[in-house]
PDB file of C-alpha atoms in Angstrom:
ATOM      1  CA  MET A 256      99.387   0.558 -29.118  1.00  0.00           C
ATOM      2  CA  ALA A 257      96.299  -1.656 -28.928  1.00  0.00           C
ATOM      3  CA  ARG A 258      93.914  -2.538 -31.725  1.00  0.00           C
ATOM      4  CA  ALA A 259      90.132  -2.882 -31.407  1.00  0.00           C
ATOM      5  CA  LEU A 260      87.364  -4.311 -33.537  1.00  0.00           C
ATOM      6  CA  LEU A 261      84.044  -2.466 -33.369  1.00  0.00           C
ATOM      7  CA  ILE A 262      80.965  -4.460 -34.456  1.00  0.00           C
ATOM      8  CA  VAL A 263      78.122  -2.017 -35.077  1.00  0.00           C
ATOM      9  CA  ASP A 264      74.449  -2.923 -34.571  1.00  0.00           C
ATOM     10  CA  VAL A 265      74.211  -6.441 -35.982  1.00  0.00           C
ATOM     11  CA  GLN A 266      70.707  -6.784 -34.575  1.00  0.00           C
ATOM     12  CA  ASN A 267      67.542  -8.598 -35.583  1.00  0.00           C
ATOM     13  CA  ASP A 268      65.646  -5.422 -36.438  1.00  0.00           C
ATOM     14  CA  PHE A 269      68.378  -4.440 -38.923  1.00  0.00           C
ATOM     15  CA  THR A 270      68.394  -7.792 -40.699  1.00  0.00           C
ATOM     16  CA  GLU A 271      65.910  -9.586 -42.907  1.00  0.00           C
ATOM     17  CA  GLY A 272      62.474  -9.745 -41.283  1.00  0.00           C
ATOM     18  CA  GLY A 273      63.229  -6.924 -38.851  1.00  0.00           C
ATOM     19  CA  ALA A 274      61.536  -3.566 -38.365  1.00  0.00           C
ATOM     20  CA  LEU A 275      64.264  -1.772 -40.358  1.00  0.00           C
ATOM     21  CA  ALA A 276      65.623  -4.649 -42.389  1.00  0.00           C
ATOM     22  CA  VAL A 277      68.768  -4.177 -44.465  1.00  0.00           C
ATOM     23  CA  ALA A 278      69.126  -6.615 -47.353  1.00  0.00           C
ATOM     24  CA  GLY A 279      72.199  -8.739 -46.753  1.00  0.00           C
ATOM     25  CA  GLY A 280      72.220  -8.107 -43.013  1.00  0.00           C
ATOM     26  CA  ALA A 281      72.030 -11.782 -42.056  1.00  0.00           C
ATOM     27  CA  GLY A 282      74.845 -12.556 -44.468  1.00  0.00           C
ATOM     28  CA  ILE A 283      76.984  -9.878 -42.858  1.00  0.00           C
ATOM     29  CA  ALA A 284      76.346 -11.462 -39.453  1.00  0.00           C
ATOM     30  CA  ARG A 285      77.674 -14.761 -40.792  1.00  0.00           C
ATOM     31  CA  ARG A 286      80.673 -13.122 -42.462  1.00  0.00           C
ATOM     32  CA  ILE A 287      81.611 -11.253 -39.291  1.00  0.00           C
ATOM     33  CA  SER A 288      81.368 -14.498 -37.318  1.00  0.00           C
ATOM     34  CA  ALA A 289      83.632 -16.238 -39.831  1.00  0.00           C
ATOM     35  CA  PHE A 290      86.041 -13.298 -39.651  1.00  0.00           C
ATOM     36  CA  LEU A 291      86.100 -13.570 -35.870  1.00  0.00           C
ATOM     37  CA  GLY A 292      86.870 -17.257 -36.210  1.00  0.00           C
ATOM     38  CA  ARG A 293      89.981 -16.380 -38.150  1.00  0.00           C
ATOM     39  CA  HIS A 294      91.076 -13.122 -36.555  1.00  0.00           C
ATOM     40  CA  ALA A 295      89.583 -12.534 -33.094  1.00  0.00           C
ATOM     41  CA  ASP A 296      92.905 -13.242 -31.404  1.00  0.00           C
ATOM     42  CA  GLU A 297      94.553 -10.462 -33.443  1.00  0.00           C
ATOM     43  CA  TYR A 298      92.555  -7.813 -31.580  1.00  0.00           C
ATOM     44  CA  ASP A 299      93.306  -6.535 -28.111  1.00  0.00           C
ATOM     45  CA  LEU A 300      89.644  -5.604 -27.611  1.00  0.00           C
ATOM     46  CA  ILE A 301      86.399  -6.513 -29.379  1.00  0.00           C
ATOM     47  CA  VAL A 302      83.391  -4.252 -28.808  1.00  0.00           C
ATOM     48  CA  ALA A 303      79.833  -4.666 -30.064  1.00  0.00           C
ATOM     49  CA  SER A 304      77.213  -1.912 -30.059  1.00  0.00           C
ATOM     50  CA  ARG A 305      73.440  -2.113 -30.070  1.00  0.00           C
ATOM     51  CA  ASP A 306      70.589   0.313 -30.466  1.00  0.00           C
ATOM     52  CA  TRP A 307      68.702  -0.022 -27.200  1.00  0.00           C
ATOM     53  CA  HIS A 308      65.749   2.347 -27.426  1.00  0.00           C
ATOM     54  CA  HIS A 309      63.035   3.138 -24.928  1.00  0.00           C
ATOM     55  CA  GLY A 310      59.685   1.587 -25.738  1.00  0.00           C
ATOM     56  CA  ASP A 311      57.526   4.223 -24.043  1.00  0.00           C
ATOM     57  CA  ASP A 312      58.714   7.465 -25.674  1.00  0.00           C
ATOM     58  CA  ASP A 313      59.988   8.729 -29.030  1.00  0.00           C
ATOM     59  CA  ASN A 314      63.663   8.615 -27.995  1.00  0.00           C
ATOM     60  CA  GLY A 315      64.249  12.301 -28.554  1.00  0.00           C
ATOM     61  CA  GLY A 316      62.300  12.382 -31.806  1.00  0.00           C
ATOM     62  CA  HIS A 317      64.047   9.325 -33.235  1.00  0.00           C
ATOM     63  CA  PHE A 318      60.774   7.393 -33.521  1.00  0.00           C
ATOM     64  CA  ALA A 319      58.287   8.981 -35.894  1.00  0.00           C
ATOM     65  CA  GLY A 320      55.267   8.243 -33.730  1.00  0.00           C
ATOM     66  CA  ALA A 321      51.967   9.032 -35.410  1.00  0.00           C
ATOM     67  CA  ALA A 322      53.699  10.833 -38.281  1.00  0.00           C
ATOM     68  CA  GLU A 323      55.153   9.045 -41.286  1.00  0.00           C
ATOM     69  CA  PRO A 324      58.890   8.382 -40.815  1.00  0.00           C
ATOM     70  CA  ASP A 325      61.164  10.176 -43.252  1.00  0.00           C
ATOM     71  CA  PHE A 326      63.863   7.452 -42.953  1.00  0.00           C
ATOM     72  CA  GLU A 327      66.503  10.152 -42.541  1.00  0.00           C
ATOM     73  CA  THR A 328      65.965  11.524 -39.038  1.00  0.00           C
ATOM     74  CA  THR A 329      62.745   9.781 -38.004  1.00  0.00           C
ATOM     75  CA  TRP A 330      62.146   6.040 -38.065  1.00  0.00           C
ATOM     76  CA  PRO A 331      59.604   3.341 -37.303  1.00  0.00           C
ATOM     77  CA  VAL A 332      59.848   1.771 -33.858  1.00  0.00           C
ATOM     78  CA  HIS A 333      62.893  -0.518 -33.750  1.00  0.00           C
ATOM     79  CA  CYS A 334      65.402  -2.084 -31.366  1.00  0.00           C
ATOM     80  CA  VAL A 335      63.368  -1.494 -28.226  1.00  0.00           C
ATOM     81  CA  ALA A 336      65.380  -2.599 -25.194  1.00  0.00           C
ATOM     82  CA  GLY A 337      64.616  -6.116 -24.092  1.00  0.00           C
ATOM     83  CA  THR A 338      62.677  -7.113 -27.219  1.00  0.00           C
ATOM     84  CA  PRO A 339      63.754  -9.750 -29.766  1.00  0.00           C
ATOM     85  CA  GLY A 340      64.367  -7.039 -32.368  1.00  0.00           C
ATOM     86  CA  ALA A 341      67.071  -5.484 -30.201  1.00  0.00           C
ATOM     87  CA  GLU A 342      68.969  -8.737 -29.751  1.00  0.00           C
ATOM     88  CA  TYR A 343      72.014  -9.632 -31.790  1.00  0.00           C
ATOM     89  CA  HIS A 344      71.313 -11.606 -34.924  1.00  0.00           C
ATOM     90  CA  PRO A 345      71.588 -15.305 -34.027  1.00  0.00           C
ATOM     91  CA  ASP A 346      74.281 -15.862 -36.666  1.00  0.00           C
ATOM     92  CA  LEU A 347      76.581 -13.329 -35.010  1.00  0.00           C
ATOM     93  CA  ASP A 348      79.032 -15.117 -32.730  1.00  0.00           C
ATOM     94  CA  THR A 349      79.218 -12.903 -29.646  1.00  0.00           C
ATOM     95  CA  ASP A 350      81.505 -15.198 -27.636  1.00  0.00           C
ATOM     96  CA  PRO A 351      84.645 -13.246 -28.624  1.00  0.00           C
ATOM     97  CA  VAL A 352      83.058  -9.873 -27.709  1.00  0.00           C
ATOM     98  CA  ASP A 353      84.758  -8.313 -24.689  1.00  0.00           C
ATOM     99  CA  VAL A 354      82.536  -5.266 -24.213  1.00  0.00           C
ATOM    100  CA  HIS A 355      78.934  -4.474 -25.125  1.00  0.00           C
ATOM    101  CA  VAL A 356      77.714  -0.878 -25.432  1.00  0.00           C
ATOM    102  CA  PHE A 357      74.142   0.370 -25.697  1.00  0.00           C
ATOM    103  CA  LYS A 358      73.030   3.542 -27.457  1.00  0.00           C
ATOM    104  CA  GLY A 359      69.848   5.475 -28.183  1.00  0.00           C
ATOM    105  CA  GLN A 360      68.393   5.158 -24.701  1.00  0.00           C
ATOM    106  CA  GLY A 361      65.990   8.065 -25.022  1.00  0.00           C
ATOM    107  CA  THR A 362      68.152   9.891 -27.552  1.00  0.00           C
ATOM    108  CA  PRO A 363      68.557   9.739 -31.360  1.00  0.00           C
ATOM    109  CA  ASP A 364      72.022   8.149 -31.333  1.00  0.00           C
ATOM    110  CA  TYR A 365      73.740   6.711 -34.382  1.00  0.00           C
ATOM    111  CA  SER A 366      77.400   6.432 -33.420  1.00  0.00           C
ATOM    112  CA  ALA A 367      78.662   3.647 -31.189  1.00  0.00           C
ATOM    113  CA  PHE A 368      80.728   6.370 -29.533  1.00  0.00           C
ATOM    114  CA  GLN A 369      77.476   7.595 -27.992  1.00  0.00           C
ATOM    115  CA  GLY A 370      77.056   4.165 -26.437  1.00  0.00           C
ATOM    116  CA  ARG A 371      77.695   3.168 -22.843  1.00  0.00           C
ATOM    117  CA  THR A 372      78.347  -0.098 -21.067  1.00  0.00           C
ATOM    118  CA  ASP A 373      76.034  -1.518 -18.422  1.00  0.00           C
ATOM    119  CA  ASP A 374      78.306   0.277 -15.950  1.00  0.00           C
ATOM    120  CA  ASP A 375      77.632   3.607 -17.708  1.00  0.00           C
ATOM    121  CA  VAL A 376      81.108   3.907 -19.221  1.00  0.00           C
ATOM    122  CA  LEU A 377      81.326   5.629 -22.611  1.00  0.00           C
ATOM    123  CA  LEU A 378      82.900   3.682 -25.472  1.00  0.00           C
ATOM    124  CA  GLN A 379      85.778   6.152 -25.816  1.00  0.00           C
ATOM    125  CA  ASP A 380      86.622   5.698 -22.139  1.00  0.00           C
ATOM    126  CA  VAL A 381      86.568   1.915 -22.589  1.00  0.00           C
ATOM    127  CA  LEU A 382      88.994   2.227 -25.490  1.00  0.00           C
ATOM    128  CA  GLY A 383      91.175   4.544 -23.437  1.00  0.00           C
ATOM    129  CA  GLU A 384      91.310   2.077 -20.557  1.00  0.00           C
ATOM    130  CA  HIS A 385      92.648  -0.515 -22.983  1.00  0.00           C
ATOM    131  CA  HIS A 386      95.127   1.892 -24.636  1.00  0.00           C
ATOM    132  CA  VAL A 387      93.489   1.444 -28.033  1.00  0.00           C
ATOM    133  CA  THR A 388      94.983   3.490 -30.864  1.00  0.00           C
ATOM    134  CA  SER A 389      93.365   1.878 -33.920  1.00  0.00           C
ATOM    135  CA  VAL A 390      89.832   0.692 -34.607  1.00  0.00           C
ATOM    136  CA  ASP A 391      88.499  -1.585 -37.342  1.00  0.00           C
ATOM    137  CA  VAL A 392      84.779  -1.077 -37.999  1.00  0.00           C
ATOM    138  CA  VAL A 393      82.261  -3.622 -39.316  1.00  0.00           C
ATOM    139  CA  GLY A 394      78.480  -4.010 -39.134  1.00  0.00           C
ATOM    140  CA  ILE A 395      75.194  -2.340 -40.078  1.00  0.00           C
ATOM    141  CA  ALA A 396      74.381   0.046 -41.698  1.00  0.00           C
ATOM    142  CA  THR A 397      77.150   1.578 -43.787  1.00  0.00           C
ATOM    143  CA  ASP A 398      75.211   4.755 -44.540  1.00  0.00           C
ATOM    144  CA  HIS A 399      74.016   5.357 -40.982  1.00  0.00           C
ATOM    145  CA  CYS A 400      75.550   3.902 -37.815  1.00  0.00           C
ATOM    146  CA  VAL A 401      78.740   2.509 -39.376  1.00  0.00           C
ATOM    147  CA  ARG A 402      79.373   5.911 -40.967  1.00  0.00           C
ATOM    148  CA  ALA A 403      78.717   7.815 -37.743  1.00  0.00           C
ATOM    149  CA  SER A 404      80.851   5.449 -35.670  1.00  0.00           C
ATOM    150  CA  ALA A 405      83.810   5.582 -38.048  1.00  0.00           C
ATOM    151  CA  LEU A 406      83.708   9.377 -38.292  1.00  0.00           C
ATOM    152  CA  ASP A 407      83.500   9.746 -34.515  1.00  0.00           C
ATOM    153  CA  ALA A 408      86.436   7.377 -34.105  1.00  0.00           C
ATOM    154  CA  LEU A 409      88.474   9.506 -36.491  1.00  0.00           C
ATOM    155  CA  ALA A 410      87.432  12.697 -34.713  1.00  0.00           C
ATOM    156  CA  ALA A 411      88.601  11.145 -31.449  1.00  0.00           C
ATOM    157  CA  GLY A 412      92.044  10.532 -32.922  1.00  0.00           C
ATOM    158  CA  TYR A 413      91.964   6.820 -33.667  1.00  0.00           C
ATOM    159  CA  ALA A 414      93.377   5.225 -36.788  1.00  0.00           C
ATOM    160  CA  VAL A 415      90.281   3.797 -38.472  1.00  0.00           C
ATOM    161  CA  GLU A 416      89.692   1.120 -41.077  1.00  0.00           C
ATOM    162  CA  VAL A 417      86.238   0.128 -42.331  1.00  0.00           C
ATOM    163  CA  LEU A 418      86.225  -3.379 -43.796  1.00  0.00           C
ATOM    164  CA  ASP A 419      83.969  -2.879 -46.785  1.00  0.00           C
ATOM    165  CA  ASP A 420      83.019  -6.529 -47.235  1.00  0.00           C
ATOM    166  CA  LEU A 421      81.895  -6.741 -43.591  1.00  0.00           C
ATOM    167  CA  VAL A 422      79.465  -3.831 -43.734  1.00  0.00           C
ATOM    168  CA  VAL A 423      76.129  -3.493 -45.461  1.00  0.00           C
ATOM    169  CA  GLY A 424      74.110  -0.380 -46.215  1.00  0.00           C
ATOM    170  CA  VAL A 425      70.523   0.593 -46.832  1.00  0.00           C
ATOM    171  CA  ASP A 426      71.254   2.482 -50.037  1.00  0.00           C
ATOM    172  CA  THR A 427      74.171   1.647 -52.326  1.00  0.00           C
ATOM    173  CA  GLU A 428      74.911   5.189 -53.514  1.00  0.00           C
ATOM    174  CA  ARG A 429      74.557   6.705 -50.058  1.00  0.00           C
ATOM    175  CA  SER A 430      76.773   3.958 -48.634  1.00  0.00           C
ATOM    176  CA  ALA A 431      79.460   4.700 -51.211  1.00  0.00           C
ATOM    177  CA  ARG A 432      79.297   8.375 -50.226  1.00  0.00           C
ATOM    178  CA  ALA A 433      79.607   7.394 -46.578  1.00  0.00           C
ATOM    179  CA  LEU A 434      82.783   5.437 -47.278  1.00  0.00           C
ATOM    180  CA  ASP A 435      84.116   8.416 -49.238  1.00  0.00           C
ATOM    181  CA  GLU A 436      83.436  10.596 -46.190  1.00  0.00           C
ATOM    182  CA  VAL A 437      85.476   8.236 -44.053  1.00  0.00           C
ATOM    183  CA  ARG A 438      88.347   8.366 -46.556  1.00  0.00           C
ATOM    184  CA  THR A 439      88.195  12.163 -46.715  1.00  0.00           C
ATOM    185  CA  ALA A 440      88.294  12.355 -42.925  1.00  0.00           C
ATOM    186  CA  GLY A 441      91.500  10.301 -42.893  1.00  0.00           C
ATOM    187  CA  GLY A 442      90.171   6.774 -42.536  1.00  0.00           C
ATOM    188  CA  HIS A 443      91.056   3.727 -44.589  1.00  0.00           C
ATOM    189  CA  ILE A 444      88.644   1.485 -46.463  1.00  0.00           C
ATOM    190  CA  GLY A 445      89.940  -2.057 -46.588  1.00  0.00           C
ATOM    191  CA  THR A 446      88.734  -5.566 -47.362  1.00  0.00           C
ATOM    192  CA  SER A 447      88.975  -8.661 -45.214  1.00  0.00           C
ATOM    193  CA  ASP A 448      90.104 -12.088 -46.374  1.00  0.00           C
ATOM    194  CA  MET A 449      86.596 -13.539 -46.035  1.00  0.00           C
ATOM    195  CA  ASP A 450      86.044 -14.059 -49.761  1.00  0.00           C
ATOM    196  CA  GLU A 451      88.699 -16.748 -49.625  1.00  0.00           C
ATOM    197  CA  GLY A 452      86.416 -19.763 -49.532  1.00  0.00           C
ATOM    198  CA  LEU A 453      83.299 -17.911 -48.317  1.00  0.00           C
ATOM    199  CA  ALA A 454      80.513 -16.837 -50.660  1.00  0.00           C
ATOM    200  CA  ASN A 455      79.510 -13.175 -50.745  1.00  0.00           C
ATOM    201  CA  PRO A 456      76.078 -12.973 -49.093  1.00  0.00           C
ATOM    202  CA  GLY A 457      74.964 -10.192 -51.405  1.00  0.00           C
ATOM    203  CA  GLY A 458      73.895  -6.699 -50.491  1.00  0.00           C
ATOM    204  CA  ALA A 459      77.270  -5.738 -49.020  1.00  0.00           C
ATOM    205  CA  VAL A 460      78.765  -2.457 -50.138  1.00  0.00           C
ATOM    206  CA  LEU A 461      81.905  -3.406 -52.043  1.00  0.00           C
TER     207      LEU A 461
END
C-alpha cells in the first residue's frame, strides 16, 4: 500500500520565457519545491516526468513544422532532448525525486504513463515495482499533461488525487473541465497546505 507523488513536466519551456510558457509556471515550481520540503518523506516514491522530444523530426506530428500550430494537437517546437528548454525549471527541487521518466521521444505523448526511465521501464511498471496503490499529481499543465496523466493513472487502477494549488493550466475554463473529468473518472481534487505562509504565485487553477 505505497503512495507516490507524480510531478508532471515542470520544465523551462512550460514556464515563463519558454517556448510554450504557462503563466504561473515558475510559481508552481516554487510551490512544489516548498511542498516537497514539508512532505517528501510522506511518499514512498517520487517521480518526475519530462517531455523529451526529438529535435530532428516532428515527433509523430506533435510539432507543427511549417504549418501553423493549432495548440490542440500540433505545437511549436518545445522540450527538445538535451536543450535548456527541456530541463527542469531551476526553482524545482529535484533532490527528492527518486525516478525520472521521459516521454514524447518521437511520439505525441501527453501522459506521464507513456514515459519511460533511462532503462526503458514504463512508469506503470516502476509504480508496480514499488507496490504503489495511490498517486498524487502536481505540475504543468492542468488542461494537457496533468489531465492525461491523472486519467491514465485512474484507468490503471490507482487512487488519484490532483492537488489543485500545485497545478497550473493554459486555459482556466479548459483546466476546470479537466479537473471535472478527473472527478468524473473517480479521482479526487484536493488542496495542499502550501497557502499556510506561502503566497499564491498566481495563474494556478484553484
